PDB file of C-alpha atoms in Angstrom:
ATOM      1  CA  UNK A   1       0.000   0.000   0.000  1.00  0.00           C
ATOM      2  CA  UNK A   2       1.153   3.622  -0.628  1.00  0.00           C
ATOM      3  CA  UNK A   3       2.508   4.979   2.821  1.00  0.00           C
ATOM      4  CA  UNK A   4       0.513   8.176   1.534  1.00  0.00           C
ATOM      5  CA  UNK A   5      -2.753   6.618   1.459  1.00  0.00           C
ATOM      6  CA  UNK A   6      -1.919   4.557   4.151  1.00  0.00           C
ATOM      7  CA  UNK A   7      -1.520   7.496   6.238  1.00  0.00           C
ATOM      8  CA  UNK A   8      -4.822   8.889   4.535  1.00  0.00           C
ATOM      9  CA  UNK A   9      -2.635  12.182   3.627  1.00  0.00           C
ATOM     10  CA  UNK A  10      -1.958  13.819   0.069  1.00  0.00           C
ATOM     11  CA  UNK A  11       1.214  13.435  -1.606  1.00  0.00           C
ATOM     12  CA  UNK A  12       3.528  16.014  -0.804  1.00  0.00           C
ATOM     13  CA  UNK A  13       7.355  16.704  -0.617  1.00  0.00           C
ATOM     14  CA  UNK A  14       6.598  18.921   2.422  1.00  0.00           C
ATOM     15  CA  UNK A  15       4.922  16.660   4.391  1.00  0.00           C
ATOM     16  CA  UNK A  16       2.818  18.504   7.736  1.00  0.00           C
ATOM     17  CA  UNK A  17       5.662  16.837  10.408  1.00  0.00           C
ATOM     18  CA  UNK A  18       3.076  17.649  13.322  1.00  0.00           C
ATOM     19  CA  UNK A  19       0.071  15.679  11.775  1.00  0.00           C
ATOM     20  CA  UNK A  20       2.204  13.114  10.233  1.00  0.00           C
ATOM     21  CA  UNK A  21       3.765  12.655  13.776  1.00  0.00           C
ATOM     22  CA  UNK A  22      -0.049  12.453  15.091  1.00  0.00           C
ATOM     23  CA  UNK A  23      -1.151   9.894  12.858  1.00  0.00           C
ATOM     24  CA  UNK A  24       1.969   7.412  13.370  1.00  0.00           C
ATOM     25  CA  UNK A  25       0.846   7.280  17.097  1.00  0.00           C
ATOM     26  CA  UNK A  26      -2.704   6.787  16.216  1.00  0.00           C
ATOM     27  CA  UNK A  27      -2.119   3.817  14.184  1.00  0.00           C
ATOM     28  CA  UNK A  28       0.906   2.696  16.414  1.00  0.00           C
ATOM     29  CA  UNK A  29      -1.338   2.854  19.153  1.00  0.00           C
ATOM     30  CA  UNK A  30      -4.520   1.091  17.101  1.00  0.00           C
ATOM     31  CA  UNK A  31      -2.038  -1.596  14.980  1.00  0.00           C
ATOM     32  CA  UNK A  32      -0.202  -2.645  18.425  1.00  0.00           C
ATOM     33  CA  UNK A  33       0.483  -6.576  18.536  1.00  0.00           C
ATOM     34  CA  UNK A  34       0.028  -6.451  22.107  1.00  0.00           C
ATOM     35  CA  UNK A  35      -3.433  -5.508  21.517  1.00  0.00           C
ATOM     36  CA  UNK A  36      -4.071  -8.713  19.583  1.00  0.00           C
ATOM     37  CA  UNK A  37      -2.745 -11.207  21.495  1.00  0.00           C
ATOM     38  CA  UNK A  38      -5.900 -13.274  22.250  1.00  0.00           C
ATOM     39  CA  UNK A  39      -6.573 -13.482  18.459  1.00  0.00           C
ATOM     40  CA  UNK A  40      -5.764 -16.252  15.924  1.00  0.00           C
ATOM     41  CA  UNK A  41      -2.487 -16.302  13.686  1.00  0.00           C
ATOM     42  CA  UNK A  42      -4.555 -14.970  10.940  1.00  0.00           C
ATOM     43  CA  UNK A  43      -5.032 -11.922  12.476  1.00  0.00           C
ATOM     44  CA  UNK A  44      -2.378 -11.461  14.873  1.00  0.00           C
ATOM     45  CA  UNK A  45      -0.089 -11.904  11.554  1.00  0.00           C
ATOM     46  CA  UNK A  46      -2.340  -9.086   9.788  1.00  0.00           C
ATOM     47  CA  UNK A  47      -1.923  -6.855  12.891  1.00  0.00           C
ATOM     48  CA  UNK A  48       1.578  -7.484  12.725  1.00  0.00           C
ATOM     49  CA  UNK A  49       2.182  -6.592   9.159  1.00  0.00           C
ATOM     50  CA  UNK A  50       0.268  -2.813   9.418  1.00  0.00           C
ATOM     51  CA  UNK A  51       2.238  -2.129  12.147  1.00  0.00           C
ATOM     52  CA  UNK A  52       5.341  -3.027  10.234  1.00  0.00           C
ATOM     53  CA  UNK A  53       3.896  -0.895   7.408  1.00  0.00           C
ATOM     54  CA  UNK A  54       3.014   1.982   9.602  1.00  0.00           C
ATOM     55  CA  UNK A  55       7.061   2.174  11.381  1.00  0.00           C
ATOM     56  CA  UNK A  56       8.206   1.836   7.465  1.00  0.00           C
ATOM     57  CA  UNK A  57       5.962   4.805   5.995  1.00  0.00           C
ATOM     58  CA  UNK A  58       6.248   6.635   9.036  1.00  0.00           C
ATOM     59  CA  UNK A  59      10.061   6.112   8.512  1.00  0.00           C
ATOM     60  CA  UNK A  60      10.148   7.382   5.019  1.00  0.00           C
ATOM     61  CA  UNK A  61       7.489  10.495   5.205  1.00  0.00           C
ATOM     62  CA  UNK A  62       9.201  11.944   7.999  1.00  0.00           C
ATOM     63  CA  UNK A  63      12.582  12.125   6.350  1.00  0.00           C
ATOM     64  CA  UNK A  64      12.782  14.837   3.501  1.00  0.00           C
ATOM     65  CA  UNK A  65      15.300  12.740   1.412  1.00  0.00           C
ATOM     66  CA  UNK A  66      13.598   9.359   1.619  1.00  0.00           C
ATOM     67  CA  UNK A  67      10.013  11.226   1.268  1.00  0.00           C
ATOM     68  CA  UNK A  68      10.999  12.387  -1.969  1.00  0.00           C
ATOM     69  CA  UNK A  69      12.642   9.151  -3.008  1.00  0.00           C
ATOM     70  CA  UNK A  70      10.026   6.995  -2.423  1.00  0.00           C
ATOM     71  CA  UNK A  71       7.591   9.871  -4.692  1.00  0.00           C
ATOM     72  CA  UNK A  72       9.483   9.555  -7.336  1.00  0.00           C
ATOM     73  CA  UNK A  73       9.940   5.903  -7.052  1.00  0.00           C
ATOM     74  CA  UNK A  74       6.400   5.879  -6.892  1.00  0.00           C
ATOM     75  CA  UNK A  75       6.173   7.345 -10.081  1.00  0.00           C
ATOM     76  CA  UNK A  76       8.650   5.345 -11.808  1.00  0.00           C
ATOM     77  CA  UNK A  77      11.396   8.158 -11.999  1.00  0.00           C
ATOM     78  CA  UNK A  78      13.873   6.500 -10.049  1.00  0.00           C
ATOM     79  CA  UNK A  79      14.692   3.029  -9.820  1.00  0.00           C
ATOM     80  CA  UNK A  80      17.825   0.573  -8.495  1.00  0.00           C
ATOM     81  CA  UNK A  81      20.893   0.873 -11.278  1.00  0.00           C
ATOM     82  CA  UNK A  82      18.888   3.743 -13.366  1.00  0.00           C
ATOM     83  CA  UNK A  83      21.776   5.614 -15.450  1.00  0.00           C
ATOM     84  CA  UNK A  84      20.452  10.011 -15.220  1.00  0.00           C
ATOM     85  CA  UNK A  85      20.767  11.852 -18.246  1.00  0.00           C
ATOM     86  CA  UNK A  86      21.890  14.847 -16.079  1.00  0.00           C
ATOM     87  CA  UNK A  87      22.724  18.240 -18.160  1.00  0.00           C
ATOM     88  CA  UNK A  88      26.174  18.309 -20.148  1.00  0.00           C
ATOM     89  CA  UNK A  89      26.711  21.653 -18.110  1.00  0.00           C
ATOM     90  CA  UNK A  90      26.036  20.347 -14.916  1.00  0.00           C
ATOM     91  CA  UNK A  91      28.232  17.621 -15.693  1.00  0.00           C
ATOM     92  CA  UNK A  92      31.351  19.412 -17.119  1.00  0.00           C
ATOM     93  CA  UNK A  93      30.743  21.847 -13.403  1.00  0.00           C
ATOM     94  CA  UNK A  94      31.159  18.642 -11.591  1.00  0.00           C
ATOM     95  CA  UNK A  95      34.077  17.398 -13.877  1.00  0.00           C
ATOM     96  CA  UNK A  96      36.069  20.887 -13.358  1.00  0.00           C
ATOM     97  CA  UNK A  97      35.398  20.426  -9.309  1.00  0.00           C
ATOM     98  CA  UNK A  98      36.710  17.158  -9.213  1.00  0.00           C
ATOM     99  CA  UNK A  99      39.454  17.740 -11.096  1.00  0.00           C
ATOM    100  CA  UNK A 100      40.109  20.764  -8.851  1.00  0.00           C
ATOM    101  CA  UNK A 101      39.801  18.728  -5.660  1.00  0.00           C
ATOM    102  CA  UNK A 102      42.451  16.281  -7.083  1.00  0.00           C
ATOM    103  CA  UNK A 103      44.996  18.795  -7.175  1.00  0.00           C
ATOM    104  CA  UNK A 104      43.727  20.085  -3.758  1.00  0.00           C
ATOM    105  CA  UNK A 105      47.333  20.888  -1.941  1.00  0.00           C
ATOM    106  CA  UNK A 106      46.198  23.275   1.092  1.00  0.00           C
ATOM    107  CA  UNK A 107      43.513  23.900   3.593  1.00  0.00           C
ATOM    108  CA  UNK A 108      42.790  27.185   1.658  1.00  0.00           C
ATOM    109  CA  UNK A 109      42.095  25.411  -1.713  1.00  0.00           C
ATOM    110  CA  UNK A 110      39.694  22.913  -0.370  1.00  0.00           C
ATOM    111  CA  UNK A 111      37.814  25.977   1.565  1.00  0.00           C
ATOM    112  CA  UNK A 112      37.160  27.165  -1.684  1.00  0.00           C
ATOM    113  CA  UNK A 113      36.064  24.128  -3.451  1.00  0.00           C
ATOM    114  CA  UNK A 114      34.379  23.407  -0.704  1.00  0.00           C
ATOM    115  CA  UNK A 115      32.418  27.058  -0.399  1.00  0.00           C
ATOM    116  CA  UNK A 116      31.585  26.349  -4.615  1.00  0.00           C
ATOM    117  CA  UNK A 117      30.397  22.732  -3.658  1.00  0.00           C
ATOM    118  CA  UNK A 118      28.131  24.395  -0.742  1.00  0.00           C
ATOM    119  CA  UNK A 119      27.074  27.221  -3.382  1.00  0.00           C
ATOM    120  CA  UNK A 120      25.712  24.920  -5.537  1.00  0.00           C
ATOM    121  CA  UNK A 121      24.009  22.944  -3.292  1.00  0.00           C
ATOM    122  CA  UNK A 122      22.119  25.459  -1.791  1.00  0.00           C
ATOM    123  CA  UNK A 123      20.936  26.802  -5.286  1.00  0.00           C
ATOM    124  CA  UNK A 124      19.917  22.948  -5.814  1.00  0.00           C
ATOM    125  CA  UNK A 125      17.829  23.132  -3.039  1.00  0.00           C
ATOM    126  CA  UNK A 126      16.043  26.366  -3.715  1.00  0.00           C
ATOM    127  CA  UNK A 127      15.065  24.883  -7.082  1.00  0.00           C
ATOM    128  CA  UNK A 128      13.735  21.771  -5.192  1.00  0.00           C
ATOM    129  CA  UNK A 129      11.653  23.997  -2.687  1.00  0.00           C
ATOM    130  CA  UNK A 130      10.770  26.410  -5.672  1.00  0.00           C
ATOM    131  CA  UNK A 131       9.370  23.260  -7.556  1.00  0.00           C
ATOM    132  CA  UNK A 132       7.678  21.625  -4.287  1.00  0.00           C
ATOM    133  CA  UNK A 133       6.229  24.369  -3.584  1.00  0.00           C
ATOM    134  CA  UNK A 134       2.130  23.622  -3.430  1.00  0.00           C
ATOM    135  CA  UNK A 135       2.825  20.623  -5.837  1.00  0.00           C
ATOM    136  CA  UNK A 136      -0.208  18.794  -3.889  1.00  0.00           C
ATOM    137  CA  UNK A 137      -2.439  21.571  -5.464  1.00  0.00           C
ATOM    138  CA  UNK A 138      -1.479  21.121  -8.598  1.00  0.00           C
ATOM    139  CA  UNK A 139      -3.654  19.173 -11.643  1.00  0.00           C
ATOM    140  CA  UNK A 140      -2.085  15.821 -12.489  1.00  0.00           C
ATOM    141  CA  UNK A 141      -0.353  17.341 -15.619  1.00  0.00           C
ATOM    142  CA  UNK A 142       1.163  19.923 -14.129  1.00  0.00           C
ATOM    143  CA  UNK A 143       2.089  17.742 -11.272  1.00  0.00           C
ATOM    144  CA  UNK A 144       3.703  15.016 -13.439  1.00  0.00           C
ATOM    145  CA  UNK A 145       5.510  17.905 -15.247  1.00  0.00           C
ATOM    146  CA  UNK A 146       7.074  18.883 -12.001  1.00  0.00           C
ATOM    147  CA  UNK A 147       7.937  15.628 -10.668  1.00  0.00           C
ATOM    148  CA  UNK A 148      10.067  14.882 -13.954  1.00  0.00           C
ATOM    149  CA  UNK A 149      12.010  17.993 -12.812  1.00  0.00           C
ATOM    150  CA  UNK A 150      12.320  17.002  -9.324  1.00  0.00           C
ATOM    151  CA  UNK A 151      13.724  13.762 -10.947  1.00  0.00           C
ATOM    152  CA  UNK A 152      16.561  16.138 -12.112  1.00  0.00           C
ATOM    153  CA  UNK A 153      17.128  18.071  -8.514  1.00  0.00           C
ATOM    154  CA  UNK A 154      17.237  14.337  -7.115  1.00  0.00           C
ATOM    155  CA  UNK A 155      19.582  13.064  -9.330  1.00  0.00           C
ATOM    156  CA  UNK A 156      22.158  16.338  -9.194  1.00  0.00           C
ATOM    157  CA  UNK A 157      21.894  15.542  -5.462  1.00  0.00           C
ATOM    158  CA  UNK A 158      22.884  12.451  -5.463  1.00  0.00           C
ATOM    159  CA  UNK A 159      26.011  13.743  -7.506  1.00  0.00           C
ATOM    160  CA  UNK A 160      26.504  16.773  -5.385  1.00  0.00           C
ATOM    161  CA  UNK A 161      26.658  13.883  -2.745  1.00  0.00           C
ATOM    162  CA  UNK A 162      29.822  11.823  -4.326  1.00  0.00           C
ATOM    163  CA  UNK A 163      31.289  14.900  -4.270  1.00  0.00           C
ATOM    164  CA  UNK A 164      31.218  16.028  -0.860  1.00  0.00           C
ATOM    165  CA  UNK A 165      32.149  12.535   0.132  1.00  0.00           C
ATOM    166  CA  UNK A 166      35.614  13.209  -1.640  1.00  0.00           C
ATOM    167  CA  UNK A 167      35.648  16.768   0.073  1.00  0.00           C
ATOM    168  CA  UNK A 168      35.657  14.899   3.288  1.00  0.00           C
ATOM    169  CA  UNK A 169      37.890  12.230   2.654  1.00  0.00           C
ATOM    170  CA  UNK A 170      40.533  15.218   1.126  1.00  0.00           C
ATOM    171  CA  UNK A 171      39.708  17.327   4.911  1.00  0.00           C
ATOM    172  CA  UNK A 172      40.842  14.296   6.798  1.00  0.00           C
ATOM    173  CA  UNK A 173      44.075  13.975   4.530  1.00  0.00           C
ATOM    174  CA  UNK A 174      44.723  17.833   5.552  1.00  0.00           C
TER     175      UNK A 174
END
């Protein structure tokens, strides 16, 4: 079942943390094995698996990454050993950084790298807030048309994120 639906909640990359919070209790609280104990298998093994199902969604929605992983997954734009077709200037900006960090020799040159790295990051995520912005009002086109975008923002992240695994593997060599 979609943890969304599950949850009885719209799909949204800014999930309300309060209500979302409120409803894991509720069903945590209604799904509880304890609860059950004087049933048969049958149902002590259903009981079991929504509670399992609520930790796991409640797990996901609750963490902004793995929220808008499993959306996209949902929607088929992102899957295990997928291969990005991520801009040629995006790409060549990553190239020149890496090739910049290789020949890192100083504190003071991997501060700067480091500060571009951070730059760029934090104009990925403005994109990703610009685009999530009210996408749970939006018509099914225009959602769809947004989430193939967000596909992009995820994708750059996850290459912004090799990247500032080398930065910190270069800091501990300085």
């Amino acid at each position: 079942m979609n943890y969304f639906e599950f949850y009885g909640i719209r799909e949204s990359f800014n999930a309300d943390q309060p209500a979302l919070k409120k409803k894991f209790y509720e069903l945590s609280k209604l799904y509880h094995p304890d609860f059950y104990a004087g049933e048969d298998e049958a149902k002590q093994q259903e009981i079991l698996e929504l509670s399992t199902l609520n930790n796991k969604a409640y797990q996901v929605l609750s963490d902004p990454t793995r929220r808008m992983e499993y959306i996209l997954r949902q929607h088929n734009l992102v899957s295990e050993g997928a291969k990005p077709q991520l801009p040629a200037d995006f790409l060549m900006e990553m190239m020149d950084i890496n090739e910049r960090l290789m020949e890192v020799d100083d504190a003071e040159q991997l501060a700067a790298v480091t500060a571009e790295v951070l730059a760029i990051e934090g104009d990925i995520n403005d994109k990703f807030n610009e685009l999530t912005a009210g996408y749970e009002l939006l018509d099914h086109t225009a959602q769809e048309d947004r989430l193939n975008k967000i596909a992009e923002i995820y994708f750059r992240q996850k290459y912004l994120l090799r990247i500032k695994e080398s930065l910190d593997t270069f800091a501990a060599r300085l």
